[in-house]
């Protein structure tokens, strides 16, 4: 890392993005204070330990291990001394109602064979899609993963032009999936990915294909102890490097002096001044602290239920996807009507099968996730939470995962309203504003404030995008802006 003039940097929010930003800012030689509103760091990736169960209430699919390794290497450390990643095989089990269950193997060759077995036409299409993405992936490393795009002209660099040549940048994502695959199971599997970039499947979002590509090509991992081990490891590194981490420090206002931020005001009335500020909380939420109006539509969110259960299902895998026959209607409701999908497409995560330490013997920590709209004027998440939970339970029972109230040690629901209240996510959206109109789904909001010269942003609402590996990079990008 190049070390410049030491600055006094204040970082708001101790999620994975904020932690990454403070590590990189410290490596550049700055004095760094991290302010986290909650009693622990980690944000959406923070773990919960209750009634003998450990659970990850947010992310569960960990990809792009090399980006975590890079961060530790940049700090002159070995990741293995902080964090152990175990590869998962299968990467996911897929249960399509009325069809035999399939396991997505962690090997690309086996995956290609599996898709050919499901449908020979789709097998050929899948192979050529993977070959096409083989060309794109190194270009993404050289561009989107390397530095943020500050201006539109940067999109005209030769690597980005090649990306646009290899990807279909004219066709809506759903149309591309339908053209590539005829099997309903494969279509249903692929339809979900644009939402992770804040986009609908009707948008031009060829970049969304990179997520399954990277899962298959580079693997899916379980961090020993759970995903929460990631922020724990980052916090340890940050403290070793000399970051001043302040918990229970809720920012309520950014105070200005001319076109600079001069200090942040906390909920207890105190202020902390600095020369540079990085906001690792949602960029749109931060606008309120600046007294600005925000009218952007939110992107997508999740409705989740956790159970600690005195019951286990041996056939469940670490990741299991439950796809109902009428999945088309579910996606139509999600993407086009911005309604809770009916029927829901349920993603289940059960880490107790992989790691015995996370649940009492014979019990399971089961996590059901349904991609949903964020807070929309026509939706009442608080009033309907129990009804939606029951609809998820009913669907799960149809797939053989049934349990009674007596089996439940604890139950915990998270709605988009919860994500707004607990994490400051703008209207409960997990992927920033609705990005459906943005280029290839790869150009989220910029990471610097256009009006205030010393305010930068990191996290899921800005470049390079949401998801753990992206927000890890976003912290590096934001720290790199400090001169
Ligand atoms: C249910 C669910 C499933 C997911 N699944 C996956 C997955 O499988 N794989 C994947 O890679 N990603 C997944 N994600 C997305 C991933 O969790 C996020 O992209 C990532 O954790 C966001 O990190 P962040 O640091 O940007 O934001 P956050 O984790 O939200 O961190 C922001 C931090 O800012 C703090 N903060 C907010 N307001 C203030 C304030 N006023 N003052 C001080 N601090 C404040 C918050 O308390 C929080 O700690 C999932 C998310 C959810 C919720």
PDB file of N, CA and C in Angstrom, residues 357-390:
ATOM      1  N   UNK A 357     -20.943 -27.680  15.811  1.00  0.00           N
ATOM      2  CA  UNK A 357     -20.873 -26.757  16.953  1.00  0.00           C
ATOM      3  C   UNK A 357     -21.993 -25.719  16.946  1.00  0.00           C
ATOM      4  N   UNK A 358     -22.796 -25.684  15.871  1.00  0.00           N
ATOM      5  CA  UNK A 358     -23.753 -24.574  15.773  1.00  0.00           C
ATOM      6  C   UNK A 358     -25.169 -24.912  16.243  1.00  0.00           C
ATOM      7  N   UNK A 359     -25.383 -26.178  16.655  1.00  0.00           N
ATOM      8  CA  UNK A 359     -26.709 -26.540  17.176  1.00  0.00           C
ATOM      9  C   UNK A 359     -26.539 -27.707  18.144  1.00  0.00           C
ATOM     10  N   UNK A 360     -27.440 -27.846  19.118  1.00  0.00           N
ATOM     11  CA  UNK A 360     -27.357 -28.996  20.009  1.00  0.00           C
ATOM     12  C   UNK A 360     -27.479 -30.306  19.209  1.00  0.00           C
ATOM     13  N   UNK A 361     -26.959 -31.405  19.749  1.00  0.00           N
ATOM     14  CA  UNK A 361     -26.972 -32.692  19.035  1.00  0.00           C
ATOM     15  C   UNK A 361     -28.398 -33.061  18.619  1.00  0.00           C
ATOM     16  N   UNK A 362     -28.537 -33.504  17.389  1.00  0.00           N
ATOM     17  CA  UNK A 362     -29.850 -33.936  16.878  1.00  0.00           C
ATOM     18  C   UNK A 362     -30.765 -32.783  16.482  1.00  0.00           C
ATOM     19  N   UNK A 363     -30.263 -31.552  16.625  1.00  0.00           N
ATOM     20  CA  UNK A 363     -31.103 -30.380  16.311  1.00  0.00           C
ATOM     21  C   UNK A 363     -30.558 -29.685  15.064  1.00  0.00           C
ATOM     22  N   UNK A 364     -31.331 -28.771  14.522  1.00  0.00           N
ATOM     23  CA  UNK A 364     -30.852 -28.047  13.342  1.00  0.00           C
ATOM     24  C   UNK A 364     -31.128 -26.553  13.457  1.00  0.00           C
ATOM     25  N   UNK A 365     -30.229 -25.774  12.859  1.00  0.00           N
ATOM     26  CA  UNK A 365     -30.457 -24.325  12.741  1.00  0.00           C
ATOM     27  C   UNK A 365     -30.869 -24.076  11.291  1.00  0.00           C
ATOM     28  N   UNK A 366     -32.108 -23.893  11.102  1.00  0.00           N
ATOM     29  CA  UNK A 366     -32.655 -23.816   9.744  1.00  0.00           C
ATOM     30  C   UNK A 366     -32.991 -22.355   9.418  1.00  0.00           C
ATOM     31  N   UNK A 367     -32.585 -21.945   8.222  1.00  0.00           N
ATOM     32  CA  UNK A 367     -32.748 -20.540   7.822  1.00  0.00           C
ATOM     33  C   UNK A 367     -33.458 -20.537   6.468  1.00  0.00           C
ATOM     34  N   UNK A 368     -34.658 -19.985   6.427  1.00  0.00           N
ATOM     35  CA  UNK A 368     -35.398 -19.908   5.161  1.00  0.00           C
ATOM     36  C   UNK A 368     -35.349 -18.467   4.657  1.00  0.00           C
ATOM     37  N   UNK A 369     -34.952 -18.315   3.397  1.00  0.00           N
ATOM     38  CA  UNK A 369     -34.817 -16.977   2.808  1.00  0.00           C
ATOM     39  C   UNK A 369     -35.667 -16.910   1.541  1.00  0.00           C
ATOM     40  N   UNK A 370     -36.476 -15.869   1.450  1.00  0.00           N
ATOM     41  CA  UNK A 370     -37.257 -15.649   0.227  1.00  0.00           C
ATOM     42  C   UNK A 370     -36.936 -14.239  -0.286  1.00  0.00           C
ATOM     43  N   UNK A 371     -36.464 -14.142  -1.527  1.00  0.00           N
ATOM     44  CA  UNK A 371     -36.215 -12.813  -2.095  1.00  0.00           C
ATOM     45  C   UNK A 371     -37.554 -12.098  -2.216  1.00  0.00           C
ATOM     46  N   UNK A 372     -37.579 -10.857  -1.759  1.00  0.00           N
ATOM     47  CA  UNK A 372     -38.864 -10.151  -1.726  1.00  0.00           C
ATOM     48  C   UNK A 372     -38.647  -8.693  -2.138  1.00  0.00           C
ATOM     49  N   UNK A 373     -39.728  -7.978  -2.386  1.00  0.00           N
ATOM     50  CA  UNK A 373     -39.564  -6.540  -2.608  1.00  0.00           C
ATOM     51  C   UNK A 373     -39.111  -5.889  -1.301  1.00  0.00           C
ATOM     52  N   UNK A 374     -38.670  -4.648  -1.358  1.00  0.00           N
ATOM     53  CA  UNK A 374     -38.318  -3.912  -0.133  1.00  0.00           C
ATOM     54  C   UNK A 374     -39.593  -3.262   0.416  1.00  0.00           C
ATOM     55  N   UNK A 375     -39.449  -2.172   1.172  1.00  0.00           N
ATOM     56  CA  UNK A 375     -40.650  -1.497   1.666  1.00  0.00           C
ATOM     57  C   UNK A 375     -41.279  -0.734   0.505  1.00  0.00           C
ATOM     58  N   UNK A 376     -42.461  -1.140   0.137  1.00  0.00           N
ATOM     59  CA  UNK A 376     -43.210  -0.496  -0.942  1.00  0.00           C
ATOM     60  C   UNK A 376     -44.506   0.031  -0.323  1.00  0.00           C
ATOM     61  N   UNK A 377     -45.069   1.113  -0.893  1.00  0.00           N
ATOM     62  CA  UNK A 377     -46.258   1.703  -0.268  1.00  0.00           C
ATOM     63  C   UNK A 377     -47.407   0.696  -0.101  1.00  0.00           C
ATOM     64  N   UNK A 378     -47.500  -0.305  -1.000  1.00  0.00           N
ATOM     65  CA  UNK A 378     -48.638  -1.224  -0.924  1.00  0.00           C
ATOM     66  C   UNK A 378     -48.369  -2.436  -0.030  1.00  0.00           C
ATOM     67  N   UNK A 379     -47.203  -2.490   0.616  1.00  0.00           N
ATOM     68  CA  UNK A 379     -46.877  -3.675   1.411  1.00  0.00           C
ATOM     69  C   UNK A 379     -46.798  -3.343   2.900  1.00  0.00           C
ATOM     70  N   UNK A 380     -47.367  -4.230   3.725  1.00  0.00           N
ATOM     71  CA  UNK A 380     -47.313  -4.051   5.175  1.00  0.00           C
ATOM     72  C   UNK A 380     -46.550  -5.245   5.753  1.00  0.00           C
ATOM     73  N   UNK A 381     -45.230  -5.099   5.867  1.00  0.00           N
ATOM     74  CA  UNK A 381     -44.408  -6.240   6.289  1.00  0.00           C
ATOM     75  C   UNK A 381     -44.684  -6.659   7.721  1.00  0.00           C
ATOM     76  N   UNK A 382     -44.918  -5.677   8.582  1.00  0.00           N
ATOM     77  CA  UNK A 382     -45.117  -6.031   9.989  1.00  0.00           C
ATOM     78  C   UNK A 382     -46.439  -6.779  10.152  1.00  0.00           C
ATOM     79  N   UNK A 383     -47.480  -6.241   9.521  1.00  0.00           N
ATOM     80  CA  UNK A 383     -48.816  -6.841   9.664  1.00  0.00           C
ATOM     81  C   UNK A 383     -48.936  -8.217   9.019  1.00  0.00           C
ATOM     82  N   UNK A 384     -48.125  -8.494   7.999  1.00  0.00           N
ATOM     83  CA  UNK A 384     -48.300  -9.765   7.277  1.00  0.00           C
ATOM     84  C   UNK A 384     -47.210 -10.801   7.595  1.00  0.00           C
ATOM     85  N   UNK A 385     -46.277 -10.431   8.467  1.00  0.00           N
ATOM     86  CA  UNK A 385     -45.111 -11.312   8.690  1.00  0.00           C
ATOM     87  C   UNK A 385     -45.525 -12.738   9.074  1.00  0.00           C
ATOM     88  N   UNK A 386     -46.493 -12.862   9.989  1.00  0.00           N
ATOM     89  CA  UNK A 386     -46.862 -14.210  10.441  1.00  0.00           C
ATOM     90  C   UNK A 386     -47.534 -15.015   9.336  1.00  0.00           C
ATOM     91  N   UNK A 387     -48.338 -14.327   8.542  1.00  0.00           N
ATOM     92  CA  UNK A 387     -49.025 -15.023   7.437  1.00  0.00           C
ATOM     93  C   UNK A 387     -47.984 -15.530   6.437  1.00  0.00           C
ATOM     94  N   UNK A 388     -47.005 -14.678   6.133  1.00  0.00           N
ATOM     95  CA  UNK A 388     -45.968 -15.065   5.159  1.00  0.00           C
ATOM     96  C   UNK A 388     -45.122 -16.214   5.708  1.00  0.00           C
ATOM     97  N   UNK A 389     -44.815 -16.134   6.987  1.00  0.00           N
ATOM     98  CA  UNK A 389     -44.047 -17.225   7.605  1.00  0.00           C
ATOM     99  C   UNK A 389     -44.805 -18.541   7.461  1.00  0.00           C
ATOM    100  N   UNK A 390     -46.114 -18.494   7.724  1.00  0.00           N
ATOM    101  CA  UNK A 390     -46.917 -19.727   7.612  1.00  0.00           C
ATOM    102  C   UNK A 390     -46.908 -20.235   6.172  1.00  0.00           C
TER     103      UNK A 390
END
